[in-house]
Amino acid sequence: MIRQRYLVATKLIETFSRGVFVLLCTYALPLEEAGRFGLAATIISLLAFVLGYERYIDLQRQVAGRSPFAIRCRLSDTLKFFAVHYAVVLPVVVVVLCVWGGWRAQQVATAVVVIIGEHLSNLAYHAVLLDGRAFPLLLAATAKNVAQLLSVLAMAWWSPQALDASWVLSAWAIAAMAYVVIAASLWMAWTRQSLASAQDGLPAQSPSQQYRASGLHFMVGIVAVAALQADRLVVGGTLSAQEIGIYFRNIALAALALQLFNIVSFNRLAPDIYKLSRTGQLGRSWRTVWAEYRRFGGALVALVAIVALVNHLMGRPAQRFGVEASFLGLLMLAVLMRTGADYAGLLLLSVGGDRTLFRNQLCAVLVGSSGLWILASQFQMAGAFLGALATPLLYLVMNRLSVVQRFRELQNRTW
């Protein structure tokens, strides 16, 4: 139990420090620089996900509960897969950033280092969930994120005029390189440990087998990530540099609210919902989700109302940073719809509705992103904030209808 508390606390610090790092950079940088950084951070997050290829789901299914020897063998196979995957993906990334993004060679090299560091940091948490011996990897990832945050805080305090997007990305890359070296050293130390070869050893899994095993998981995941990030890419291609900066400063607050939702509510609730649905307690799982949604939604609305009131009483200082109450209100509504859709998606997953959830995500992203592009093109920034409601609204409606239909079918079978 103590180890579990250490793990949760460390992961919270790691996630929080990264979130505050992005938030601080978004607000500490000049408006146009904030837009550039926000767009770069979005691209980095997307490409780090592509590098990960959602291998963790298949990995967890194979080795959960097995011996440390079996876990280490399969992790070794996974690292070989990533070596091949890097060789395939990274050249494409370089070409896309140079040709499509117009990035300079130094910018591309910096971004590649950051992407690798972010991917391996994410992999550290997955590894420690499988085997506690990997906990130092998570500690190192946490130290990386804290170091990034402290470096930006120091520069913003001592020399704010020198703080720009290039400096932030360079500091991010230095922290990433340090983490890669530390992670490689820790992995080599682990491979030298003598572990008893158990009878539950697994046959080697080739890179091609791993591609096939995680193909569907990757498709589902990339649509889920696109649902959260597509608006940033659309806005980055339609608005002016100053408007992009304003959009990213507002959207960063909504993103922080979603991160808190995942940590304090969704991830905590998921195991209980899976258990209830597996034992046929569909009505109870529905009531549990609805009660949790009311608590989270009520807390979010209360928090936004308090912040808006304080801002109003203090003479609206948030406007100096491009934060508008109307824009933030729309984004908080989008957060409420997105969290409602995620709760409904959890109910769908708990009763085997994986393909239905994938279909709903794909439709919502395609239709919602098209609506956002049209509104942003026609009405600029106001249209962008209105368009940000499209994808979560569609996702919520489709998931809710799917859950009702699925639960009715299952209840009719029991009768």
PDB file of C-alpha atoms in Angstrom, residues 152-380:
ATOM      1  CA  VAL A 152      11.539  28.445 -17.064  1.00  0.00           C
ATOM      2  CA  LEU A 153      10.670  29.935 -13.673  1.00  0.00           C
ATOM      3  CA  ALA A 154      14.273  31.033 -13.203  1.00  0.00           C
ATOM      4  CA  MET A 155      14.523  32.600 -16.656  1.00  0.00           C
ATOM      5  CA  ALA A 156      11.134  34.335 -16.287  1.00  0.00           C
ATOM      6  CA  TRP A 157      12.331  35.798 -12.974  1.00  0.00           C
ATOM      7  CA  TRP A 158      15.878  36.854 -13.837  1.00  0.00           C
ATOM      8  CA  SER A 159      15.737  37.616 -17.558  1.00  0.00           C
ATOM      9  CA  PRO A 160      12.159  37.670 -18.898  1.00  0.00           C
ATOM     10  CA  GLN A 161      13.183  39.587 -22.024  1.00  0.00           C
ATOM     11  CA  ALA A 162      15.350  36.618 -23.124  1.00  0.00           C
ATOM     12  CA  LEU A 163      12.529  34.118 -22.705  1.00  0.00           C
ATOM     13  CA  ASP A 164      11.154  32.981 -26.056  1.00  0.00           C
ATOM     14  CA  ALA A 165       9.846  29.779 -27.626  1.00  0.00           C
ATOM     15  CA  SER A 166      13.278  28.748 -28.938  1.00  0.00           C
ATOM     16  CA  TRP A 167      14.854  29.057 -25.482  1.00  0.00           C
ATOM     17  CA  VAL A 168      12.057  27.030 -23.883  1.00  0.00           C
ATOM     18  CA  LEU A 169      12.337  24.250 -26.475  1.00  0.00           C
ATOM     19  CA  SER A 170      16.118  24.154 -26.035  1.00  0.00           C
ATOM     20  CA  ALA A 171      15.762  23.798 -22.249  1.00  0.00           C
ATOM     21  CA  TRP A 172      13.158  21.086 -22.844  1.00  0.00           C
ATOM     22  CA  ALA A 173      15.572  19.242 -25.170  1.00  0.00           C
ATOM     23  CA  ILE A 174      18.439  19.419 -22.645  1.00  0.00           C
ATOM     24  CA  ALA A 175      16.210  17.905 -19.955  1.00  0.00           C
ATOM     25  CA  ALA A 176      15.076  15.229 -22.417  1.00  0.00           C
ATOM     26  CA  MET A 177      18.667  14.293 -23.338  1.00  0.00           C
ATOM     27  CA  ALA A 178      19.607  14.010 -19.675  1.00  0.00           C
ATOM     28  CA  TYR A 179      16.614  11.772 -19.061  1.00  0.00           C
ATOM     29  CA  VAL A 180      17.431   9.487 -22.003  1.00  0.00           C
ATOM     30  CA  VAL A 181      20.976   8.979 -20.676  1.00  0.00           C
ATOM     31  CA  ILE A 182      19.712   8.256 -17.151  1.00  0.00           C
ATOM     32  CA  ALA A 183      16.974   5.912 -18.405  1.00  0.00           C
ATOM     33  CA  ALA A 184      19.454   3.979 -20.550  1.00  0.00           C
ATOM     34  CA  SER A 185      21.786   3.604 -17.560  1.00  0.00           C
ATOM     35  CA  LEU A 186      18.969   2.364 -15.328  1.00  0.00           C
ATOM     36  CA  TRP A 187      17.810  -0.120 -17.967  1.00  0.00           C
ATOM     37  CA  MET A 188      21.323  -1.541 -18.426  1.00  0.00           C
ATOM     38  CA  ALA A 189      21.663  -1.896 -14.660  1.00  0.00           C
ATOM     39  CA  TRP A 190      18.375  -3.785 -14.551  1.00  0.00           C
ATOM     40  CA  THR A 191      19.410  -6.137 -17.368  1.00  0.00           C
ATOM     41  CA  ARG A 192      22.540  -7.049 -15.396  1.00  0.00           C
ATOM     42  CA  GLN A 193      20.495  -8.143 -12.383  1.00  0.00           C
ATOM     43  CA  SER A 194      20.232 -11.889 -11.932  1.00  0.00           C
ATOM     44  CA  LEU A 195      16.588 -12.987 -12.083  1.00  0.00           C
ATOM     45  CA  ALA A 196      15.491 -16.587 -11.725  1.00  0.00           C
ATOM     46  CA  SER A 197      14.148 -17.918 -15.032  1.00  0.00           C
ATOM     47  CA  ALA A 198      10.571 -18.896 -14.248  1.00  0.00           C
ATOM     48  CA  GLN A 199       8.431 -21.509 -15.989  1.00  0.00           C
ATOM     49  CA  ASP A 200       6.084 -18.843 -17.313  1.00  0.00           C
ATOM     50  CA  GLY A 201       8.560 -17.468 -19.842  1.00  0.00           C
ATOM     51  CA  LEU A 202       7.116 -15.983 -23.022  1.00  0.00           C
ATOM     52  CA  PRO A 203       8.247 -16.675 -26.595  1.00  0.00           C
ATOM     53  CA  ALA A 204      10.035 -13.811 -28.286  1.00  0.00           C
ATOM     54  CA  GLN A 205       7.730 -11.316 -30.019  1.00  0.00           C
ATOM     55  CA  SER A 206       9.081  -9.860 -33.266  1.00  0.00           C
ATOM     56  CA  PRO A 207       8.517  -6.228 -34.315  1.00  0.00           C
ATOM     57  CA  SER A 208       6.083  -7.329 -37.047  1.00  0.00           C
ATOM     58  CA  GLN A 209       4.052  -9.296 -34.495  1.00  0.00           C
ATOM     59  CA  GLN A 210       3.982  -6.262 -32.218  1.00  0.00           C
ATOM     60  CA  TYR A 211       2.793  -4.034 -35.066  1.00  0.00           C
ATOM     61  CA  ARG A 212      -0.114  -6.394 -35.695  1.00  0.00           C
ATOM     62  CA  ALA A 213      -0.952  -6.824 -32.017  1.00  0.00           C
ATOM     63  CA  SER A 214      -1.248  -3.071 -31.365  1.00  0.00           C
ATOM     64  CA  GLY A 215      -2.642  -1.908 -34.708  1.00  0.00           C
ATOM     65  CA  LEU A 216      -6.273  -1.495 -33.599  1.00  0.00           C
ATOM     66  CA  HIS A 217      -5.246  -0.073 -30.214  1.00  0.00           C
ATOM     67  CA  PHE A 218      -3.164   2.550 -32.011  1.00  0.00           C
ATOM     68  CA  MET A 219      -6.039   3.525 -34.315  1.00  0.00           C
ATOM     69  CA  VAL A 220      -8.404   3.936 -31.366  1.00  0.00           C
ATOM     70  CA  GLY A 221      -5.785   5.915 -29.464  1.00  0.00           C
ATOM     71  CA  ILE A 222      -4.860   8.246 -32.309  1.00  0.00           C
ATOM     72  CA  VAL A 223      -8.511   9.182 -32.786  1.00  0.00           C
ATOM     73  CA  ALA A 224      -8.846   9.815 -29.031  1.00  0.00           C
ATOM     74  CA  VAL A 225      -5.761  12.047 -29.066  1.00  0.00           C
ATOM     75  CA  ALA A 226      -6.990  13.820 -32.203  1.00  0.00           C
ATOM     76  CA  ALA A 227     -10.261  14.562 -30.423  1.00  0.00           C
ATOM     77  CA  LEU A 228      -8.259  16.578 -27.877  1.00  0.00           C
ATOM     78  CA  GLN A 229      -5.638  18.110 -30.166  1.00  0.00           C
ATOM     79  CA  ALA A 230      -7.270  18.619 -33.584  1.00  0.00           C
ATOM     80  CA  ASP A 231      -8.694  22.033 -32.663  1.00  0.00           C
ATOM     81  CA  ARG A 232      -5.200  23.351 -31.944  1.00  0.00           C
ATOM     82  CA  LEU A 233      -3.939  22.271 -35.347  1.00  0.00           C
ATOM     83  CA  VAL A 234      -6.971  23.749 -37.124  1.00  0.00           C
ATOM     84  CA  VAL A 235      -6.621  27.039 -35.263  1.00  0.00           C
ATOM     85  CA  GLY A 236      -2.886  27.079 -35.975  1.00  0.00           C
ATOM     86  CA  GLY A 237      -3.655  26.958 -39.693  1.00  0.00           C
ATOM     87  CA  THR A 238      -6.480  29.514 -39.825  1.00  0.00           C
ATOM     88  CA  LEU A 239      -5.869  32.359 -37.340  1.00  0.00           C
ATOM     89  CA  SER A 240      -3.212  35.056 -37.118  1.00  0.00           C
ATOM     90  CA  ALA A 241      -0.191  34.649 -34.830  1.00  0.00           C
ATOM     91  CA  GLN A 242      -1.674  36.935 -32.161  1.00  0.00           C
ATOM     92  CA  GLU A 243      -5.051  35.185 -32.248  1.00  0.00           C
ATOM     93  CA  ILE A 244      -3.327  31.802 -31.981  1.00  0.00           C
ATOM     94  CA  GLY A 245      -1.573  33.029 -28.832  1.00  0.00           C
ATOM     95  CA  ILE A 246      -4.869  34.129 -27.266  1.00  0.00           C
ATOM     96  CA  TYR A 247      -6.490  30.806 -28.163  1.00  0.00           C
ATOM     97  CA  PHE A 248      -3.664  28.771 -26.647  1.00  0.00           C
ATOM     98  CA  ARG A 249      -3.643  30.820 -23.452  1.00  0.00           C
ATOM     99  CA  ASN A 250      -7.320  30.081 -22.922  1.00  0.00           C
ATOM    100  CA  ILE A 251      -7.199  26.461 -24.083  1.00  0.00           C
ATOM    101  CA  ALA A 252      -4.283  25.738 -21.714  1.00  0.00           C
ATOM    102  CA  LEU A 253      -6.628  26.268 -18.751  1.00  0.00           C
ATOM    103  CA  ALA A 254      -9.187  23.878 -20.230  1.00  0.00           C
ATOM    104  CA  ALA A 255      -6.434  21.306 -20.840  1.00  0.00           C
ATOM    105  CA  LEU A 256      -5.347  21.567 -17.202  1.00  0.00           C
ATOM    106  CA  ALA A 257      -8.959  20.944 -16.105  1.00  0.00           C
ATOM    107  CA  LEU A 258      -9.051  17.790 -18.267  1.00  0.00           C
ATOM    108  CA  GLN A 259      -5.757  16.561 -16.788  1.00  0.00           C
ATOM    109  CA  LEU A 260      -7.141  16.986 -13.280  1.00  0.00           C
ATOM    110  CA  PHE A 261     -10.292  15.147 -14.344  1.00  0.00           C
ATOM    111  CA  ASN A 262      -8.268  12.160 -15.546  1.00  0.00           C
ATOM    112  CA  ILE A 263      -6.175  11.995 -12.383  1.00  0.00           C
ATOM    113  CA  VAL A 264      -8.741  12.656  -9.646  1.00  0.00           C
ATOM    114  CA  SER A 265     -11.848  11.130 -11.224  1.00  0.00           C
ATOM    115  CA  PHE A 266     -11.696   9.052 -14.395  1.00  0.00           C
ATOM    116  CA  ASN A 267      -8.688   6.835 -13.624  1.00  0.00           C
ATOM    117  CA  ARG A 268      -9.913   6.305 -10.065  1.00  0.00           C
ATOM    118  CA  LEU A 269     -13.438   5.380 -11.169  1.00  0.00           C
ATOM    119  CA  ALA A 270     -12.606   3.105 -14.122  1.00  0.00           C
ATOM    120  CA  PRO A 271     -11.717  -0.106 -12.203  1.00  0.00           C
ATOM    121  CA  ASP A 272     -14.977   0.057 -10.217  1.00  0.00           C
ATOM    122  CA  ILE A 273     -17.072   0.496 -13.367  1.00  0.00           C
ATOM    123  CA  TYR A 274     -15.370  -2.426 -15.107  1.00  0.00           C
ATOM    124  CA  LYS A 275     -16.010  -4.604 -12.063  1.00  0.00           C
ATOM    125  CA  LEU A 276     -19.684  -3.584 -11.750  1.00  0.00           C
ATOM    126  CA  SER A 277     -20.427  -4.165 -15.436  1.00  0.00           C
ATOM    127  CA  ARG A 278     -18.556  -7.474 -15.474  1.00  0.00           C
ATOM    128  CA  THR A 279     -20.763  -8.725 -12.627  1.00  0.00           C
ATOM    129  CA  GLY A 280     -23.959  -7.595 -14.375  1.00  0.00           C
ATOM    130  CA  GLN A 281     -24.676  -4.568 -12.165  1.00  0.00           C
ATOM    131  CA  LEU A 282     -25.399  -2.246 -15.086  1.00  0.00           C
ATOM    132  CA  GLY A 283     -27.832  -0.021 -13.228  1.00  0.00           C
ATOM    133  CA  ARG A 284     -25.368   0.538 -10.427  1.00  0.00           C
ATOM    134  CA  SER A 285     -22.527   1.327 -12.827  1.00  0.00           C
ATOM    135  CA  TRP A 286     -24.750   3.908 -14.562  1.00  0.00           C
ATOM    136  CA  ARG A 287     -25.722   5.533 -11.228  1.00  0.00           C
ATOM    137  CA  THR A 288     -22.092   5.563 -10.076  1.00  0.00           C
ATOM    138  CA  VAL A 289     -20.937   7.359 -13.217  1.00  0.00           C
ATOM    139  CA  TRP A 290     -23.792   9.869 -13.091  1.00  0.00           C
ATOM    140  CA  ALA A 291     -23.082  10.677  -9.416  1.00  0.00           C
ATOM    141  CA  GLU A 292     -19.378  11.157 -10.173  1.00  0.00           C
ATOM    142  CA  TYR A 293     -20.182  13.397 -13.135  1.00  0.00           C
ATOM    143  CA  ARG A 294     -22.426  15.602 -10.980  1.00  0.00           C
ATOM    144  CA  ARG A 295     -19.669  15.975  -8.398  1.00  0.00           C
ATOM    145  CA  PHE A 296     -16.982  16.816 -10.920  1.00  0.00           C
ATOM    146  CA  GLY A 297     -19.237  19.127 -12.953  1.00  0.00           C
ATOM    147  CA  GLY A 298     -20.459  20.936  -9.860  1.00  0.00           C
ATOM    148  CA  ALA A 299     -16.915  21.436  -8.583  1.00  0.00           C
ATOM    149  CA  LEU A 300     -15.755  22.745 -11.983  1.00  0.00           C
ATOM    150  CA  VAL A 301     -18.663  25.181 -12.344  1.00  0.00           C
ATOM    151  CA  ALA A 302     -18.138  26.447  -8.785  1.00  0.00           C
ATOM    152  CA  LEU A 303     -14.407  26.922  -9.367  1.00  0.00           C
ATOM    153  CA  VAL A 304     -14.930  28.831 -12.634  1.00  0.00           C
ATOM    154  CA  ALA A 305     -17.596  31.017 -11.018  1.00  0.00           C
ATOM    155  CA  ILE A 306     -15.309  31.889  -8.100  1.00  0.00           C
ATOM    156  CA  VAL A 307     -12.399  32.714 -10.403  1.00  0.00           C
ATOM    157  CA  ALA A 308     -14.655  34.845 -12.636  1.00  0.00           C
ATOM    158  CA  LEU A 309     -16.010  36.736  -9.617  1.00  0.00           C
ATOM    159  CA  VAL A 310     -12.536  37.398  -8.195  1.00  0.00           C
ATOM    160  CA  ASN A 311     -11.339  38.549 -11.617  1.00  0.00           C
ATOM    161  CA  HIS A 312     -14.318  40.925 -11.919  1.00  0.00           C
ATOM    162  CA  LEU A 313     -13.835  42.378  -8.424  1.00  0.00           C
ATOM    163  CA  MET A 314     -10.132  42.955  -9.112  1.00  0.00           C
ATOM    164  CA  GLY A 315     -10.816  44.926 -12.286  1.00  0.00           C
ATOM    165  CA  ARG A 316     -10.412  42.060 -14.761  1.00  0.00           C
ATOM    166  CA  PRO A 317      -6.605  41.616 -14.663  1.00  0.00           C
ATOM    167  CA  ALA A 318      -6.905  38.388 -16.697  1.00  0.00           C
ATOM    168  CA  GLN A 319      -7.629  40.439 -19.817  1.00  0.00           C
ATOM    169  CA  ARG A 320      -4.003  41.578 -19.848  1.00  0.00           C
ATOM    170  CA  PHE A 321      -3.074  37.956 -20.638  1.00  0.00           C
ATOM    171  CA  GLY A 322      -5.738  37.516 -23.331  1.00  0.00           C
ATOM    172  CA  VAL A 323      -8.073  35.519 -21.068  1.00  0.00           C
ATOM    173  CA  GLU A 324     -11.691  36.488 -21.742  1.00  0.00           C
ATOM    174  CA  ALA A 325     -14.564  35.353 -19.523  1.00  0.00           C
ATOM    175  CA  SER A 326     -16.741  34.548 -22.559  1.00  0.00           C
ATOM    176  CA  PHE A 327     -14.044  32.429 -24.211  1.00  0.00           C
ATOM    177  CA  LEU A 328     -13.195  30.652 -20.985  1.00  0.00           C
ATOM    178  CA  GLY A 329     -16.887  29.979 -20.345  1.00  0.00           C
ATOM    179  CA  LEU A 330     -17.222  28.302 -23.739  1.00  0.00           C
ATOM    180  CA  LEU A 331     -14.146  26.183 -23.103  1.00  0.00           C
ATOM    181  CA  MET A 332     -15.388  25.101 -19.668  1.00  0.00           C
ATOM    182  CA  LEU A 333     -18.657  24.067 -21.347  1.00  0.00           C
ATOM    183  CA  ALA A 334     -16.543  22.042 -23.787  1.00  0.00           C
ATOM    184  CA  VAL A 335     -14.764  20.429 -20.812  1.00  0.00           C
ATOM    185  CA  LEU A 336     -18.107  19.479 -19.247  1.00  0.00           C
ATOM    186  CA  MET A 337     -19.240  17.906 -22.519  1.00  0.00           C
ATOM    187  CA  ARG A 338     -15.932  16.117 -23.037  1.00  0.00           C
ATOM    188  CA  THR A 339     -15.911  14.665 -19.517  1.00  0.00           C
ATOM    189  CA  GLY A 340     -19.524  13.573 -19.940  1.00  0.00           C
ATOM    190  CA  ALA A 341     -18.571  11.861 -23.195  1.00  0.00           C
ATOM    191  CA  ASP A 342     -15.602  10.158 -21.501  1.00  0.00           C
ATOM    192  CA  TYR A 343     -17.816   8.846 -18.708  1.00  0.00           C
ATOM    193  CA  ALA A 344     -20.267   7.477 -21.272  1.00  0.00           C
ATOM    194  CA  GLY A 345     -17.315   5.987 -23.169  1.00  0.00           C
ATOM    195  CA  LEU A 346     -16.183   4.267 -19.980  1.00  0.00           C
ATOM    196  CA  LEU A 347     -19.609   2.641 -19.681  1.00  0.00           C
ATOM    197  CA  LEU A 348     -19.355   1.531 -23.309  1.00  0.00           C
ATOM    198  CA  LEU A 349     -15.913   0.009 -22.774  1.00  0.00           C
ATOM    199  CA  SER A 350     -17.122  -1.795 -19.658  1.00  0.00           C
ATOM    200  CA  VAL A 351     -19.701  -3.721 -21.737  1.00  0.00           C
ATOM    201  CA  GLY A 352     -17.454  -4.453 -24.729  1.00  0.00           C
ATOM    202  CA  GLY A 353     -18.411  -1.509 -26.930  1.00  0.00           C
ATOM    203  CA  ASP A 354     -14.850  -0.886 -28.164  1.00  0.00           C
ATOM    204  CA  ARG A 355     -15.703  -0.665 -31.859  1.00  0.00           C
ATOM    205  CA  THR A 356     -18.741   1.522 -31.169  1.00  0.00           C
ATOM    206  CA  LEU A 357     -16.579   3.920 -29.166  1.00  0.00           C
ATOM    207  CA  PHE A 358     -14.015   4.045 -31.977  1.00  0.00           C
ATOM    208  CA  ARG A 359     -16.753   4.815 -34.517  1.00  0.00           C
ATOM    209  CA  ASN A 360     -18.163   7.584 -32.326  1.00  0.00           C
ATOM    210  CA  GLN A 361     -14.737   9.132 -31.786  1.00  0.00           C
ATOM    211  CA  LEU A 362     -13.893   9.074 -35.469  1.00  0.00           C
ATOM    212  CA  CYS A 363     -17.196  10.624 -36.543  1.00  0.00           C
ATOM    213  CA  ALA A 364     -17.027  13.314 -33.851  1.00  0.00           C
ATOM    214  CA  VAL A 365     -13.470  14.312 -34.762  1.00  0.00           C
ATOM    215  CA  LEU A 366     -14.082  14.432 -38.522  1.00  0.00           C
ATOM    216  CA  VAL A 367     -17.370  16.331 -38.339  1.00  0.00           C
ATOM    217  CA  GLY A 368     -16.362  18.521 -35.396  1.00  0.00           C
ATOM    218  CA  SER A 369     -13.016  19.528 -36.885  1.00  0.00           C
ATOM    219  CA  SER A 370     -14.702  20.417 -40.170  1.00  0.00           C
ATOM    220  CA  GLY A 371     -17.189  22.591 -38.285  1.00  0.00           C
ATOM    221  CA  LEU A 372     -14.369  24.252 -36.354  1.00  0.00           C
ATOM    222  CA  TRP A 373     -12.459  24.992 -39.555  1.00  0.00           C
ATOM    223  CA  ILE A 374     -15.509  26.558 -41.195  1.00  0.00           C
ATOM    224  CA  LEU A 375     -16.348  28.709 -38.161  1.00  0.00           C
ATOM    225  CA  ALA A 376     -12.738  29.795 -37.595  1.00  0.00           C
ATOM    226  CA  SER A 377     -12.309  30.669 -41.275  1.00  0.00           C
ATOM    227  CA  GLN A 378     -15.493  32.715 -41.351  1.00  0.00           C
ATOM    228  CA  PHE A 379     -15.542  34.320 -37.900  1.00  0.00           C
ATOM    229  CA  GLN A 380     -11.875  34.130 -36.839  1.00  0.00           C
TER     230      GLN A 380
END
